Every structure is written in structure tokens, then in C-alpha cells.
Coordinates of C-alpha atoms in Angstrom, one line a residue:
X15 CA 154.4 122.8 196.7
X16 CA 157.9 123.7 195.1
X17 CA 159.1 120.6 195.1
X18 CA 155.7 119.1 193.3
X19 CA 155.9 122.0 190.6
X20 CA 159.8 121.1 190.0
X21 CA 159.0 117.1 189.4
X22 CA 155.9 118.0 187.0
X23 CA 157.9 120.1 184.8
X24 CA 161.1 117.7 184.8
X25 CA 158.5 114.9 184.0
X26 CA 157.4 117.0 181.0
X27 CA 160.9 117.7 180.0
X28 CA 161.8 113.8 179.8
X29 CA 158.8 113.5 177.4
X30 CA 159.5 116.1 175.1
X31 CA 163.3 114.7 174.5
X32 CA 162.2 111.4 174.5
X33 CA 159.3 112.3 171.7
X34 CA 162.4 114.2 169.2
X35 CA 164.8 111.7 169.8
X36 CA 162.1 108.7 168.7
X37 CA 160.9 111.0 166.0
X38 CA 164.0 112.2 164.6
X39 CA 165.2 108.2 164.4
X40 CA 161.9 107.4 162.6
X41 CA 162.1 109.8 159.5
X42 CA 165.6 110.5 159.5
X43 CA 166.4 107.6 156.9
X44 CA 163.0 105.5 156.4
X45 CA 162.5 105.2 152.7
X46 CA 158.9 103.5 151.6
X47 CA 158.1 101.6 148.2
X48 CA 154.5 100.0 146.6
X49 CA 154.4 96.8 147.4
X50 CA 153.5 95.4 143.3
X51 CA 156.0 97.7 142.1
X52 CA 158.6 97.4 143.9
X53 CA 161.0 99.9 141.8
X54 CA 159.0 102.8 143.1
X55 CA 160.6 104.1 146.2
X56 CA 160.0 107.4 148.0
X57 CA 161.4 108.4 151.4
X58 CA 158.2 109.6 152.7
X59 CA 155.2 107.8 153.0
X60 CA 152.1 108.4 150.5
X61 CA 150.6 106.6 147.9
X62 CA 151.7 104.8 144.5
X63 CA 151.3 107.0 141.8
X64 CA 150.9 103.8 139.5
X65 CA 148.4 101.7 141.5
X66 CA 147.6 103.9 144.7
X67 CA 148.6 101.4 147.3
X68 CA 149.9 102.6 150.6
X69 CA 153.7 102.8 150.8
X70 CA 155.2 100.7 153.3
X71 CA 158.6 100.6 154.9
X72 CA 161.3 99.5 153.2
X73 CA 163.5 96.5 155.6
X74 CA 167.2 97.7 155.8
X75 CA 169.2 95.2 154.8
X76 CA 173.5 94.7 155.8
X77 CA 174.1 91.4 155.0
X78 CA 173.2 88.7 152.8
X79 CA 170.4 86.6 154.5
X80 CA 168.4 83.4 153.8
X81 CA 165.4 84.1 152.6
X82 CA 162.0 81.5 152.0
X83 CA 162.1 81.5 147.6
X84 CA 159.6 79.4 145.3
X85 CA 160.8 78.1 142.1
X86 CA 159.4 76.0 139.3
X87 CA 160.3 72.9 138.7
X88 CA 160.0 73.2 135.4
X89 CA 161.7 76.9 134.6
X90 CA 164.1 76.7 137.9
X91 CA 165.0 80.1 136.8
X92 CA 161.5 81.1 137.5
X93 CA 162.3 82.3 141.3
X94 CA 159.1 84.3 143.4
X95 CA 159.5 85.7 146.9
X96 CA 155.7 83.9 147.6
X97 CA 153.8 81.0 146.2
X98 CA 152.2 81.7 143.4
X99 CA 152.3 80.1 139.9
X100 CA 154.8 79.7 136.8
X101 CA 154.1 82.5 134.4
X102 CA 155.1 80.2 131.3
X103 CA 153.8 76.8 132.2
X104 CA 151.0 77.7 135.0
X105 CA 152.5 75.3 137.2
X106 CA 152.4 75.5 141.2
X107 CA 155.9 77.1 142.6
X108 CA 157.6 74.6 145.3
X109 CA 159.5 76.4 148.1
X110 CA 163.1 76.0 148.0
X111 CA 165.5 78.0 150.6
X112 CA 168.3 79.9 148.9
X113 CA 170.6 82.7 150.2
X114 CA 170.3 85.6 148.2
X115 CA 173.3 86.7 146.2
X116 CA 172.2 88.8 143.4
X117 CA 175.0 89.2 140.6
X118 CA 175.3 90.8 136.8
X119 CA 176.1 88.3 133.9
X120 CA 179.8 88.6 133.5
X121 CA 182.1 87.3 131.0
X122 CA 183.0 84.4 132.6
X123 CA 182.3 82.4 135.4
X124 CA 183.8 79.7 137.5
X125 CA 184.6 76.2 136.2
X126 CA 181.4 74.0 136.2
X127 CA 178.7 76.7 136.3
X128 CA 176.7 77.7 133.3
X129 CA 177.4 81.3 131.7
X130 CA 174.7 83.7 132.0
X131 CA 174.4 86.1 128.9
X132 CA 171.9 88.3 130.2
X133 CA 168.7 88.4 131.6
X134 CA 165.0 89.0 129.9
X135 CA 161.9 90.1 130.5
X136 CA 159.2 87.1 130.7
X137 CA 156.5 88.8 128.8
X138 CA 158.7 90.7 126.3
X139 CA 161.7 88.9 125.6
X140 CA 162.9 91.8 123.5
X141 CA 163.9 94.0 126.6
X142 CA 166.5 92.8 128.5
X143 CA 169.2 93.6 131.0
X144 CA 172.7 92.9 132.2
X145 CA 171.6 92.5 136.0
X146 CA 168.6 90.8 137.5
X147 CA 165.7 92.4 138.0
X148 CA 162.0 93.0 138.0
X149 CA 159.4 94.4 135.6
X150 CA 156.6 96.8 136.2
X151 CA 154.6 93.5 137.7
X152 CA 157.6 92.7 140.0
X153 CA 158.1 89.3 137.9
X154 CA 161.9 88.6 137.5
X155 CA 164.1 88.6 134.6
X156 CA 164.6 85.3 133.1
X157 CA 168.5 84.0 132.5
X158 CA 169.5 83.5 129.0
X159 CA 172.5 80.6 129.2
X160 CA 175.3 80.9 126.6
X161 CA 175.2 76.8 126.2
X162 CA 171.2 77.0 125.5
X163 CA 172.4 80.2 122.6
X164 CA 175.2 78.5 121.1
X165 CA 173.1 75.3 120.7
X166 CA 170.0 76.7 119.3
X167 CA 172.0 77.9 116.9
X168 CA 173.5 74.9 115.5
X169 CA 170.3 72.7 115.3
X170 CA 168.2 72.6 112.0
X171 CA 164.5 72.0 113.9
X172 CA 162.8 75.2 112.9
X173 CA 160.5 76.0 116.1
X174 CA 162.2 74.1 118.8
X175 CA 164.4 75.5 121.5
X176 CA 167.3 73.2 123.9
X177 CA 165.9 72.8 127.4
X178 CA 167.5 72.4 130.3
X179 CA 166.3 71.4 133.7
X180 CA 167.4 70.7 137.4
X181 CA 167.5 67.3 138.7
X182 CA 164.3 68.1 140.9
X183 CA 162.5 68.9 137.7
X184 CA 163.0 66.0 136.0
X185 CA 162.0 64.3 138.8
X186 CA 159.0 66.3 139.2
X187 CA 157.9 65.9 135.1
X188 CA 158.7 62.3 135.3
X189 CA 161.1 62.2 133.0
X190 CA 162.8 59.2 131.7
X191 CA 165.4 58.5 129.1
X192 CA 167.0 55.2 127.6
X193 CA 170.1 54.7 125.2
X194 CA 169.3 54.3 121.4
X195 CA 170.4 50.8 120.1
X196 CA 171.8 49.7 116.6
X197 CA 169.4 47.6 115.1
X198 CA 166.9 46.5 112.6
X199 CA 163.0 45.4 112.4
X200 CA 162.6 42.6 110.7
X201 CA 158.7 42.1 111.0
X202 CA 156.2 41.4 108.6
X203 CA 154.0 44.6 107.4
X204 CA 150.5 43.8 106.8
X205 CA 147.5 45.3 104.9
X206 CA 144.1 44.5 104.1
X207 CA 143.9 44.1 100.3
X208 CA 141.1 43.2 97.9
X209 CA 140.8 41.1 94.8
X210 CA 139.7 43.1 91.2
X211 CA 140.0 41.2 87.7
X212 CA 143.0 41.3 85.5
X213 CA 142.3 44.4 83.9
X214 CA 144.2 43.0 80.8
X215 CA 141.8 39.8 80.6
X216 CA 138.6 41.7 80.4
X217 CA 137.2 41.6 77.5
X218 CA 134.5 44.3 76.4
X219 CA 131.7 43.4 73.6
X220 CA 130.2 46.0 71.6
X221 CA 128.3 46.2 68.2
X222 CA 129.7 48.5 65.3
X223 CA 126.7 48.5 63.5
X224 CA 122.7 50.1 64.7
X225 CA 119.9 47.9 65.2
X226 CA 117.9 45.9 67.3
X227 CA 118.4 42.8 69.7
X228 CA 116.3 39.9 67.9
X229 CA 117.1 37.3 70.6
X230 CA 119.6 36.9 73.8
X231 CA 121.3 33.7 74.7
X232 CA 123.2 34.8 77.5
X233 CA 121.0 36.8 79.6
X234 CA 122.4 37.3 83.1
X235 CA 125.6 38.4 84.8
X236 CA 127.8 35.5 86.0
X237 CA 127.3 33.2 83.4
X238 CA 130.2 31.1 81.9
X239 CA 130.5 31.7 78.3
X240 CA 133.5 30.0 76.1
X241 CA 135.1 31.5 73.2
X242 CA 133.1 31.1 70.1
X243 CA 129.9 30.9 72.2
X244 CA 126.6 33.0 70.8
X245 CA 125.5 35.7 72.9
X246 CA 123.0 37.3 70.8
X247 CA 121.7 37.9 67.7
X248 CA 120.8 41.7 66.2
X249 CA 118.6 42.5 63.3
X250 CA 120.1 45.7 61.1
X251 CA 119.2 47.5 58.7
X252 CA 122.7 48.6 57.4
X253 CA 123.8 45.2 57.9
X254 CA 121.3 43.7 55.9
X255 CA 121.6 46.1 52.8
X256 CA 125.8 45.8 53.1
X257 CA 124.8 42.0 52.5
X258 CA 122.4 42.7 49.5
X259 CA 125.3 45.3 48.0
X260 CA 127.6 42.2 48.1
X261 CA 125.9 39.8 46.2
X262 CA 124.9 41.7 43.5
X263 CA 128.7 42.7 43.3
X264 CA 129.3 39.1 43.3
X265 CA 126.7 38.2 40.6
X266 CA 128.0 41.1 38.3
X267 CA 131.6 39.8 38.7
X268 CA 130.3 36.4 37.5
X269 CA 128.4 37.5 34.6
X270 CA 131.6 39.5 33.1
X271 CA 133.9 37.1 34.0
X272 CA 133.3 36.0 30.5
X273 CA 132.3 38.4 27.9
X274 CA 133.4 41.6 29.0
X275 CA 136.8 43.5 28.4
X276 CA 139.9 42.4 30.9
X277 CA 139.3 46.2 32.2
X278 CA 135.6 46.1 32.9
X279 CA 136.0 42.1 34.7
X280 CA 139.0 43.9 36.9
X281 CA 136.4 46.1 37.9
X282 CA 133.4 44.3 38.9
X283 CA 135.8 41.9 40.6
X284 CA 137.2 45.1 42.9
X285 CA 133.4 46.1 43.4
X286 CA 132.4 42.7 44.9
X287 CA 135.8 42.4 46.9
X288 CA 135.2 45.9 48.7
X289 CA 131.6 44.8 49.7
X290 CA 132.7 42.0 51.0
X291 CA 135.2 43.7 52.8
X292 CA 132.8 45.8 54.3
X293 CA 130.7 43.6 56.0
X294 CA 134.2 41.8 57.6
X295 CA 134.6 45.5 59.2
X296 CA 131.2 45.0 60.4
X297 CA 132.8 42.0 62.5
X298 CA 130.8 39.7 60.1
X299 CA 132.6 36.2 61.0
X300 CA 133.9 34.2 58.5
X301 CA 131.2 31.3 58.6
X302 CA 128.7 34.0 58.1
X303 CA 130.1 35.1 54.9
X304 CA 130.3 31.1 54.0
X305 CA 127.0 30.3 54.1
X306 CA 126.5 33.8 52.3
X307 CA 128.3 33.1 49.0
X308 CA 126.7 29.3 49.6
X309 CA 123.2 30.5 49.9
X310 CA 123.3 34.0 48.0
X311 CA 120.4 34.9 50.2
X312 CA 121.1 37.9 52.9
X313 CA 120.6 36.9 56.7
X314 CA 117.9 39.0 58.1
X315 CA 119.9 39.1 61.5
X316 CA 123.4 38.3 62.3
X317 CA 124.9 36.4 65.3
X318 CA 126.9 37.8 67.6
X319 CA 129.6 35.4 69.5
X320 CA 131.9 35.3 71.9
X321 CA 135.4 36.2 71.3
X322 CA 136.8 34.9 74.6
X323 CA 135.7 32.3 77.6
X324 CA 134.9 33.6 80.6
X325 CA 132.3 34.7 83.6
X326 CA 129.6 37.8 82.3
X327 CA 130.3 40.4 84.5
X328 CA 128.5 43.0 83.1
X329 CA 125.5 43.4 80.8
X330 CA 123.3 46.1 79.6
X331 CA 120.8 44.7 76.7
X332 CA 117.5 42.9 76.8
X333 CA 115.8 41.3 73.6
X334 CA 114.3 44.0 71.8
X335 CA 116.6 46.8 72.5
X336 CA 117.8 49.4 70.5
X337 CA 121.7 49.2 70.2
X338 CA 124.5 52.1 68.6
X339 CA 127.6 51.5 67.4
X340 CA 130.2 51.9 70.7
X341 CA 127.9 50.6 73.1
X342 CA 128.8 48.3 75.5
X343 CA 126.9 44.7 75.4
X344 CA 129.0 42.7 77.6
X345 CA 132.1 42.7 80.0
X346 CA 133.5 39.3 80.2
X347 CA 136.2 39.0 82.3
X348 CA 138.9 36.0 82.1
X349 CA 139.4 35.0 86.2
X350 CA 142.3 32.3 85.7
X351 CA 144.5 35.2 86.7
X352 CA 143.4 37.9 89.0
X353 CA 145.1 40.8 90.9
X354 CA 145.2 41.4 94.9
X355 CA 145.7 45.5 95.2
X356 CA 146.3 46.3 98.8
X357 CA 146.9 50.1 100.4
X358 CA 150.0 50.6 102.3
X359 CA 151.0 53.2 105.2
X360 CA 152.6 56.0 103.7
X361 CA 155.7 55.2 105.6
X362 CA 156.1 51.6 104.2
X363 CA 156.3 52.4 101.1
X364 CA 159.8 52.8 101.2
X365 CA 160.0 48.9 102.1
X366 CA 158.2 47.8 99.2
X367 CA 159.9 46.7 96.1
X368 CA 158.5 44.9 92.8
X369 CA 159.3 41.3 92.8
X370 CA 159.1 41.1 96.4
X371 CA 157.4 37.7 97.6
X372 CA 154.3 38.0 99.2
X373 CA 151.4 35.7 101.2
X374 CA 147.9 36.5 100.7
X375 CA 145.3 34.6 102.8
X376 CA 141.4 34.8 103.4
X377 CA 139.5 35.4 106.0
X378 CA 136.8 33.0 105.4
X379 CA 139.2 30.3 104.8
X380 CA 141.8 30.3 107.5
X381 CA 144.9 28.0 106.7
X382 CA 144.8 29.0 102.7
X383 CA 148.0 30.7 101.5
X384 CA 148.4 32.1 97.9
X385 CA 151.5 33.0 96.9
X386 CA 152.9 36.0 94.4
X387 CA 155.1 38.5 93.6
X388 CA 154.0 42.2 93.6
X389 CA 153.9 43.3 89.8
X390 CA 153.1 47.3 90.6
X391 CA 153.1 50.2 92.6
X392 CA 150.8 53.1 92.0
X393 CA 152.1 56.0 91.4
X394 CA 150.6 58.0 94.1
X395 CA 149.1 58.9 97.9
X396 CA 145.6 58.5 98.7
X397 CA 145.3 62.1 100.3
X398 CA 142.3 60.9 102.5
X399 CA 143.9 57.4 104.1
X400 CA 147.7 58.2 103.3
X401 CA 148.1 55.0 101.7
X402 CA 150.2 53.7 99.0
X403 CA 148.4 51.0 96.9
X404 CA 150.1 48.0 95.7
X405 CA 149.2 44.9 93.2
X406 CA 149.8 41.7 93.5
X407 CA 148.9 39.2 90.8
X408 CA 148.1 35.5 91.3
X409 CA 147.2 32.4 89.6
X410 CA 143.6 31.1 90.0
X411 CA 142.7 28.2 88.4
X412 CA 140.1 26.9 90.5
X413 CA 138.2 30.3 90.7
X414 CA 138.8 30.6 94.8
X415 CA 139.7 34.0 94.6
X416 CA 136.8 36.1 93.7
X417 CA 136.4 39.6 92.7
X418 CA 135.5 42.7 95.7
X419 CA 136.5 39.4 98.2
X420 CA 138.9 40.8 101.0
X421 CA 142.1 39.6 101.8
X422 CA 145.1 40.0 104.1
X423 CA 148.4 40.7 102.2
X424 CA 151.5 40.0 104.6
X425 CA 155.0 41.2 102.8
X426 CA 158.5 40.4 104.5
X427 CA 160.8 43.1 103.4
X428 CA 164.5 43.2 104.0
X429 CA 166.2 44.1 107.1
X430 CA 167.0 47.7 107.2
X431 CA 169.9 49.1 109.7
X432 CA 169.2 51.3 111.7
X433 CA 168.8 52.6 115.2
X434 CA 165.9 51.3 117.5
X435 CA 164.2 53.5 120.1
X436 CA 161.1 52.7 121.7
X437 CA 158.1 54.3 119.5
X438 CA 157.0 56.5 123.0
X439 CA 160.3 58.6 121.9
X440 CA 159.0 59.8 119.0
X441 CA 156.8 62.7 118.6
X442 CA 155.0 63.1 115.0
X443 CA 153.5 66.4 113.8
X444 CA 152.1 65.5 110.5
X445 CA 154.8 66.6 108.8
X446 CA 158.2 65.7 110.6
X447 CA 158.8 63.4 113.5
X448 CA 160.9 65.0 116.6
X449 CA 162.9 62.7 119.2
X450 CA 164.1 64.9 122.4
X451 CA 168.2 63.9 122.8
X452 CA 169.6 64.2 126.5
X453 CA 172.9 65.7 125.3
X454 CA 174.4 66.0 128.9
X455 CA 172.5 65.9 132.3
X456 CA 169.5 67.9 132.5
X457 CA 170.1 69.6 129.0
X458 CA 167.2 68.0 126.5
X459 CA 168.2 68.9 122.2
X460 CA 165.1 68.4 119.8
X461 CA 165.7 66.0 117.0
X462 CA 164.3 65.6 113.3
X463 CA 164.4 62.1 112.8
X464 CA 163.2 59.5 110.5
X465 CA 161.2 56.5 111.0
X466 CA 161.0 53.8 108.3
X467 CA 159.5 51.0 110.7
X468 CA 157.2 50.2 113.3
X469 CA 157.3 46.9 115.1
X470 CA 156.4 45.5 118.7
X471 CA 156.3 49.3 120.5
X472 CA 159.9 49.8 118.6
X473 CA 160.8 52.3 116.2
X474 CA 163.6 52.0 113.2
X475 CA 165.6 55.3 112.7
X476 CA 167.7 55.7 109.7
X477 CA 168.3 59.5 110.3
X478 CA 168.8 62.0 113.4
X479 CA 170.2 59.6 115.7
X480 CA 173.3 57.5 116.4
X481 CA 173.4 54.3 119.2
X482 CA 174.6 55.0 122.5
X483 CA 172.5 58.9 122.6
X484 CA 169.9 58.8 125.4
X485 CA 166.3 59.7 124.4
X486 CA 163.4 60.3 126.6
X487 CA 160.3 57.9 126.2
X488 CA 158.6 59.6 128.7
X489 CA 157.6 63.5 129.5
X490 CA 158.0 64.1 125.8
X491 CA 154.8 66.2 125.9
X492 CA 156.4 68.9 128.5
X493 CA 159.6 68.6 126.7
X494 CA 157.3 69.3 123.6
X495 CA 155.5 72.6 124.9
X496 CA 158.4 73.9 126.9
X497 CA 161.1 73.8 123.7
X498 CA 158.3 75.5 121.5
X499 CA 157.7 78.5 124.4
X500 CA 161.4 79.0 124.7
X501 CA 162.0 79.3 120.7
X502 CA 159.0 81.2 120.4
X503 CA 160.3 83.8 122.7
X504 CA 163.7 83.8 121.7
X505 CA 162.9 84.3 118.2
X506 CA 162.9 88.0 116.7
X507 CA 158.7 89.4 118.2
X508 CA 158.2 86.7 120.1
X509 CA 157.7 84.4 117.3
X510 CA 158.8 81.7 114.9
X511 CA 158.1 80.4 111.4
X512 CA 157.4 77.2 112.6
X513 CA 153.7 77.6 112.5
X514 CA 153.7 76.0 109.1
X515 CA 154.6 72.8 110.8
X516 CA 151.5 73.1 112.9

């Protein structure tokens, strides 16, 4: 019975120092943090005082270990413990094994690796820090390079940011560069133009007396008419008392011309001279005023011809119509010469000169070329198309080219030097074209260029580039949005100035 109570209570003993011995070791140096915000840390268990998650054990760590990371392939300085997704471009992280070697941004760092300046916070780019580490979401801070400072700061694009990239996100983006070549674009530029009259031939017929259309003779819109030809003649009132006036000036003259004083024969002669003058500012014609002194009997209406050959193309009178002085009887327009006025890109105009040679052909009569120089350019933009208009002016004496007809104008300007990209590699706001230069391996500058020509799925650069610079013609678009993010959140609040372009 001794020896029974002796084993029971050595039994007991064992457990007691095996229960203080395992629960000594557990809480003599456990510390516990939240899992989402990992900077909390406590050395007893509890809850979060931020989210109220359970604390969980901290895992002691004495040596650096490889550890499963996700990165972007886009941002590779985007790095997350577990997959999740970019915080800047929303793209899936790819799991990439790295051994952890945490370090602050120094001074200086070996030859071939990029300078770190510091490192910011990827929602506030305003706070940052001279050693990685995480914000109150447990996302990590984002390295700032001294190469992407230094050349952000020497490039004129307002709103664009360098970019720089692993080789496993360019391969992911599909990225794809080729060398810009010295060159020129020699093709034709086309428009569509369409023929008006020779403003300068038309020829507008009005009346400078009132009154009243007696009888028409041309009396529809299209007819021929030659010069001299009547068109009409108008019964007035004025008209016919200017005539009466005059020939009883004339028969006064005659009757002094005689037996009156030097004086009172000077006289009458002036008065008959200034009525005849009047009806010649009446646009009397001269055989009218013949067959006046031949007759001395007024006309009770006067003819009205035409004082130039060409087609009617306009006319607003029927017989018996009331007519004022200004008003417009006919438009007669001259067609032996006409003008071709074509609109122009925007972006051409700088190709066109006056004098340059053109070909204008027809679409309903393929194989017909007309040939002539281009006598004008307008003055301004269409702001709806963006065009420029130009005029061309051609012969046409057999009447083939026909006013409101369309036709295609094809000009052949000079060869311009340049550099020629394909036109994939240019990116155009509205307001400024952007090319994205590869610099060096994996480090993408944003360009301002200018683009006189397009040809063939080429472009013609006169400014931003120089031959031999690679360009990408392909992932432009994620070059685009990623060099905006990154100069919108390096730039003083998080934004830029460049919304103006936009």
C-alpha cells in the first residue's frame, strides 16, 4: 500500500514540472501581432485594437529564408506575401521565389544596380520612408529609382513619367520595339474637292431704277445668254419722266441756239446735257439714247441686256413683278474658267504650297485628268472637320467641269526628311502626339513628337526623334496609362497639370 501511495504522488510530481517547464517556455518570449496590420505587436495574446482580429503568434525568425513572393509584372516593385492583385494597374500578381533581404536606400550601391532614393507609400505618395515597409493596409512601400528622378526631370512632356520594367514584364505586356529610320514619304495626299464658279466671272444684274417687269426673255436658270443679249424689259415711271425732262432740255437748247444771249444758250445747253446724263446713270445704253434724239418720243419701257455671255444661274423676277433699285435680277456666271476648292487634313497643310501642280479627276469619268496649279489657301481651320481648304483653278472650255460636281484632287508635294516610324508608335491626344523611346533595356522615355506625313502604315517625324532610337509599336497603351499613374503620383498631391491635355 506504501509503495502504491509513493508511485501516485511521484506520478503527480512529474506532471506538475512538466506543466511549468511547457508553460514557462510558452509565454516567456511569444509576442503576437493582427494579421492586416502587421505593425501592431503585443506580447500577449488579445485582440486588435484597430480591427479586433485575434492576435496570432508571431514566427521567430534567425536567418534569412526563401520565402513564396507575388510580383507584378508590370510594377515588379509591387511585391505581396500572397496572390492578390496590383494596387496600381489591377493586374493578377505571378509568383516569383525570392530570398528576403530587406535593406534601407543608401547612398550608393554596387556597380550595375539601380539606386534606390527612398521608398513611398502607394496610396499617398507624399509620405515616404528611408526603409521598406508597410502601411496601415500592410501594402508595401514602393521604390523611387534615382535614374527614373533624374530623368523625369529633364524631359519637357508635362504629365508623363519614365517607366521601367523587368524583362518578364515586357514579355508579359507584349511589348515590342523597332529602330527609327532616316527617311522621307514621298506619297501622293488626296482629298475630295468640289467644283464652284470663278467668283470673279460672275456677273450680278440689277436695276437702279423702280418699276415693273413688262416682258422676260430669258426666263429660266441655265440658259445661255451672250453679251449684249436682252433679258427683259421694265416699264418706269422715273425712267420715263428722266426721258421727257431730256427732250424738252434738248428742244429749249435748240430754240436759243439762235436768238438768245451767249449766256442764256450756255445754259440751256448744260440743262439738256445733265438730263441726258442722268438717264446714262440709269444704265440707259447708248442705242437707246440714239433712237431717243432720232425719234424725240420717250420709250414707255426700257430694255435691259446682257452685259456678259454666260449660263443663268440664278433668277428671281417673273413678268409683272415689282422691281427696286439693288435688287438682284440675274446671276450669270462665266464657266470657261472654274475653281476646284478641296479641304485638307490639318496636318497637311504644311505640305501645301501655292503653285504647286495638281491632278484633278472625276468620278463619273474615270481616265480624265485636268491639270492646275493651286492659286489659294484659306486662311483658316474648319473647327468641325479640321480641314484646311484649298483652290485650284482650271481651264474649261468645253464646260466638263460643272458646278457642286465632286472631284478627287491628288497633290504630290516635296519630299520632306525626316525620320520614319511605323504609325502604331505614335500616340495622339488631340493636342500633341507622344512616341514611347526605349532609352536603355527595360527603361521606356515619353516623347513629344511631330508628324507631318502619313503613308502606307508609316509615319514622318521631323521633331522628337533621331534614327537609330528604338520605339515601341506595340503595348503603347500600358506604356500610356502606366507613365501617366507614375507622374501623377510623383507630382506635388498626387497630381499634375497635364489634365489640360486631356
Amino acid at each position: 500500500m506504501k509503495a502504491l501511495t509513493r508511485a501516485a504522488l511521484a506520478l503527480v510530481f512529474v506532471g506538475l514540472l512538466l506543466f511549468f517547464a511547457c508553460g514557462g517556455k510558452e509565454t516567456a518570449g511569444a509576442r503576437y501581432h493582427c494579421p492586416m496590420h502587421p505593425t501592431y505587436v503585443s506580447d500577449k495574446p488579445g485582440d486588435c485594437p484597430i480591427c479586433g482580429m485575434r492576435l496570432v503568434p508571431i514566427e521567430e525568425k534567425t536567418a534569412p529564408t526563401t520565402v513564396p513572393a507575388y510580383v507584378c509584372p508590370m510594377h515588379p516593385e509591387v511585391v505581396s506575401d500572397k496572390p492578390d492583385r496590383c494596387p496600381k494597374c489591377g493586374m493578377k500578381l505571378v509568383p516569383k521565389t525570392e530570398t528576403e533581404q530587406p535593406a534601407p536606400a543608401t547612398s550608393g550601391t554596387p556597380s550595375g544596380e539601380r539606386k534606390i532614393l527612398y521608398y513611398r507609400n502607394p496610396m499617398d505618395p507624399t509620405v515616404t520612408s528611408p526603409v521598406p515597409m508597410k502601411d496601415s493596409m500592410g501594402m508595401d512601400y514602393v521604390p523611387v529609382y534615382a535614374d527614373e528622378v533624374e530623368a523625369s526631370k529633364g524631359r519637357a512632356v508635362t504629365g508623363y513619367a519614365p517607366v521601367s520594367l523587368e524583362p518578364e514584364g515586357i514579355a508579359r505586356s507584349g511589348i515590342q520595339t523597332v529602330l527609327a529610320e532616316a527617311g522621307s514619304l514621298g506619297q501622293a495626299i488626296r482629298a475630295v474637292g468640289t467644283v464652284v464658279p470663278d467668283e470673279r466671272l460672275l456677273t450680278h444684274v440689277h436695276t437702279k431704277v423702280s418699276g415693273w417687269i413688262e416682258k422676260l426673255y430669258v426666263n429660266f436658270t441655265g440658259q445661255y445668254v451672250k453679251k449684249g443679249e436682252p433679258l427683259l424689259e421694265i416699264y418706269s415711271p422715273e425712267l420715263l419722266a428722266s426721258q421727257e425732262e431730256y427732250l424738252r432740255a434738248k428742244a429749249l437748247a435748240q430754240r436759243l441756239a439762235t436768238s438768245a444771249s451767249a449766256e442764256a444758250r450756255k445754259a440751256a445747253q448744260e440743262l439738256a446735257e445733265a438730263a441726258a446724263k442722268r438717264l446714262l446713270l440709269f444704265d440707259v445704253p447708248q442705242d437707246f439714247m440714239a433712237h431717243l434724239d432720232a425719234t424725240g418720243t420717250p420709250s414707255r419701257t426700257v430694255m435691259l441686256r446682257a452685259p456678259t455671255a454666260g449660263y443663268v444661274l440664278a433668277k428671281d423676277i417673273f413678268a409683272g413683278k415689282q422691281v427696286e433699285p439693288g435688287m438682284e435680277l440675274y446671276m450669270v456666271a462665266d464657266l470657261s474658267r472654274v475653281w476646284v476648292e478641296a479641304d485638307f487634313y490639318e496636318q497637311e497643310a504644311a505640305l501645301l504650297k501655292l503653285g504647286m501642280p495638281t491632278q484633278v479627276t472625276l468620278p463619273y469619268r474615270p481616265g480624265a485628268v485636268f491639270t492646275g496649279p493651286i492659286t489659294y489657301i484659306y486662311p483658316w481651320v474648319n473647327p468641325e472637320s479640321r480641314t484646311v481648304r484649298v483652290r485650284v483653278e482650271l481651264p474649261n472650255p468645253k464646260g466638263e467641269l460643272k458646278p457642286d460636281m465632286y472631284a478627287n484632287v491628288e497633290v504630290m508635294p516635296a519630299e520632306v526628311p525626316g525620320v520614319v516610324i511605323p504609325d502604331s508608335a505614335v500616340m495622339d491626344t488631340g493636342t500633341r502626339q507622344i512616341a514611347f523611346v526605349e532609352e536603355k533595356p527595360g527603361f521606356f522615355v515619353p516623347r513629344e513628337v511631330t508628324v507631318v506625313r502619313r503613308a502606307a502604315g508609316k509615319a514622318l517625324v521631323t521633331q522628337g526623334l533621331t534614327a537609330g532610337e528604338r520605339v515601341v509599336v506595340k503595348g503603347t497603351f500600358l506604356l500610356d496609362s502606366e507613365s501617366r499613374l507614375r507622374a501623377a503620383l510623383a507630382a506635388p498631391q498626387g497630381g499634375t497639370n497635364d489634365q489640360a491635355h486631356h
